[in-house]
mmCIF file of C-alpha atoms in Angstrom:
data_model
loop_
_atom_site.group_PDB
_atom_site.id
_atom_site.type_symbol
_atom_site.label_atom_id
_atom_site.label_comp_id
_atom_site.label_asym_id
_atom_site.label_seq_id
_atom_site.Cartn_x
_atom_site.Cartn_y
_atom_site.Cartn_z
ATOM 1 C CA UNK A 14 44.561 172.602 83.929
ATOM 2 C CA UNK A 15 47.203 174.435 85.269
ATOM 3 C CA UNK A 16 50.340 172.015 85.437
ATOM 4 C CA UNK A 17 49.672 169.550 82.282
ATOM 5 C CA UNK A 18 53.124 169.455 80.982
ATOM 6 C CA UNK A 19 54.544 168.522 84.114
ATOM 7 C CA UNK A 20 55.610 171.617 85.854
ATOM 8 C CA UNK A 21 57.546 173.504 82.760
ATOM 9 C CA UNK A 22 58.589 170.258 80.974
ATOM 10 C CA UNK A 23 57.827 170.894 77.470
ATOM 11 C CA UNK A 24 58.468 168.314 74.166
ATOM 12 C CA UNK A 25 62.086 169.298 74.119
ATOM 13 C CA UNK A 26 62.516 168.269 78.231
ATOM 14 C CA UNK A 27 60.834 164.792 77.232
ATOM 15 C CA UNK A 28 63.081 164.546 73.433
ATOM 16 C CA UNK A 29 66.378 164.975 75.639
ATOM 17 C CA UNK A 30 65.217 162.839 78.735
ATOM 18 C CA UNK A 31 64.518 159.697 75.721
ATOM 19 C CA UNK A 32 68.068 160.758 73.839
ATOM 20 C CA UNK A 33 69.687 160.770 77.337
ATOM 21 C CA UNK A 34 68.510 157.533 78.132
ATOM 22 C CA UNK A 35 69.036 155.717 74.739
ATOM 23 C CA UNK A 36 72.854 157.268 75.303
ATOM 24 C CA UNK A 37 72.965 155.777 78.586
ATOM 25 C CA UNK A 38 71.578 152.259 77.567
ATOM 26 C CA UNK A 39 73.933 152.220 74.388
ATOM 27 C CA UNK A 40 77.182 153.150 76.808
ATOM 28 C CA UNK A 41 76.507 150.499 79.182
ATOM 29 C CA UNK A 42 75.962 147.733 76.881
ATOM 30 C CA UNK A 43 79.065 148.881 75.251
ATOM 31 C CA UNK A 44 80.943 149.268 77.847
ATOM 32 C CA UNK A 45 79.648 145.162 78.975
ATOM 33 C CA UNK A 46 80.866 144.159 75.651
ATOM 34 C CA UNK A 47 84.419 145.853 76.097
ATOM 35 C CA UNK A 48 84.915 144.087 79.087
ATOM 36 C CA UNK A 49 83.734 140.568 77.978
ATOM 37 C CA UNK A 50 85.840 140.682 75.153
ATOM 38 C CA UNK A 51 88.858 142.082 77.278
ATOM 39 C CA UNK A 52 88.537 139.307 79.304
ATOM 40 C CA UNK A 53 88.032 136.620 77.031
ATOM 41 C CA UNK A 54 91.515 138.020 75.077
ATOM 42 C CA UNK A 55 93.155 137.674 77.991
ATOM 43 C CA UNK A 56 92.078 134.606 79.094
ATOM 44 C CA UNK A 57 92.842 133.195 75.537
ATOM 45 C CA UNK A 58 96.458 134.772 76.104
ATOM 46 C CA UNK A 59 97.006 132.923 79.322
ATOM 47 C CA UNK A 60 96.073 129.153 77.484
ATOM 48 C CA UNK A 61 98.479 129.638 75.131
ATOM 49 C CA UNK A 62 101.260 130.918 77.445
ATOM 50 C CA UNK A 63 103.569 127.538 78.453
ATOM 51 C CA UNK A 64 103.563 126.437 81.808
ATOM 52 C CA UNK A 65 106.613 127.462 83.386
ATOM 53 C CA UNK A 66 109.155 124.310 84.057
ATOM 54 C CA UNK A 67 108.288 122.392 87.893
ATOM 55 C CA UNK A 68 110.614 123.928 90.450
ATOM 56 C CA UNK A 69 113.533 121.040 91.438
ATOM 57 C CA UNK A 70 113.518 121.779 95.603
ATOM 58 C CA UNK A 71 117.059 120.425 95.394
ATOM 59 C CA UNK A 72 118.417 123.705 93.261
ATOM 60 C CA UNK A 73 117.933 126.920 93.299
ATOM 61 C CA UNK A 74 115.796 128.227 90.488
ATOM 62 C CA UNK A 75 118.066 130.462 88.613
ATOM 63 C CA UNK A 76 121.559 129.256 88.306
ATOM 64 C CA UNK A 77 123.586 132.137 89.461
ATOM 65 C CA UNK A 78 126.275 131.008 86.890
ATOM 66 C CA UNK A 79 123.400 130.803 84.277
ATOM 67 C CA UNK A 80 122.461 134.214 85.003
ATOM 68 C CA UNK A 81 126.326 135.707 84.399
ATOM 69 C CA UNK A 82 126.435 134.191 81.537
ATOM 70 C CA UNK A 83 123.220 135.331 79.957
ATOM 71 C CA UNK A 84 124.052 138.908 81.080
ATOM 72 C CA UNK A 85 127.624 138.395 78.984
ATOM 73 C CA UNK A 86 125.131 137.191 76.052
ATOM 74 C CA UNK A 87 123.210 140.469 76.084
ATOM 75 C CA UNK A 88 126.386 142.490 76.322
ATOM 76 C CA UNK A 89 125.833 143.888 79.712
ATOM 77 C CA UNK A 90 128.974 143.194 80.952
ATOM 78 C CA UNK A 91 132.405 142.591 79.514
ATOM 79 C CA UNK A 92 134.672 139.256 79.017
ATOM 80 C CA UNK A 93 136.922 140.405 82.134
ATOM 81 C CA UNK A 94 134.153 141.304 84.200
ATOM 82 C CA UNK A 95 132.344 138.038 83.346
ATOM 83 C CA UNK A 96 135.309 136.020 83.867
ATOM 84 C CA UNK A 97 136.089 137.921 87.454
ATOM 85 C CA UNK A 98 132.570 137.842 88.634
ATOM 86 C CA UNK A 99 132.482 133.780 87.131
ATOM 87 C CA UNK A 100 135.918 133.067 89.148
ATOM 88 C CA UNK A 101 134.333 134.697 92.479
ATOM 89 C CA UNK A 102 131.507 132.416 91.843
ATOM 90 C CA UNK A 103 133.435 129.471 91.940
ATOM 91 C CA UNK A 104 135.713 130.021 94.505
ATOM 92 C CA UNK A 105 133.319 131.552 97.444
ATOM 93 C CA UNK A 106 131.179 128.389 96.300
ATOM 94 C CA UNK A 107 128.216 130.339 94.988
ATOM 95 C CA UNK A 108 125.910 132.666 96.952
ATOM 96 C CA UNK A 109 125.171 130.663 100.607
ATOM 97 C CA UNK A 110 121.588 130.957 102.571
ATOM 98 C CA UNK A 111 121.734 131.216 106.030
#
């Protein structure tokens, strides 16, 4: 009985193989659980987010004067720059497409 232990594989080899297989399946199951929980959380966040307002085809999606007022409110531009840009928008008729 020359090769009874499978070409030199002893008890430790089979033990490591068993532990390795258990760890492999545990990591695989853990990875699937983490992925499913992440996808469920992301889907719930998408469902809780309010729908965007419907687009009005006759009007641009963002009004330039409104954007300018928001920048002024956030402090990105000062009052002089706000007035100058607002005057420019109103006299030029705003951005033109074409």
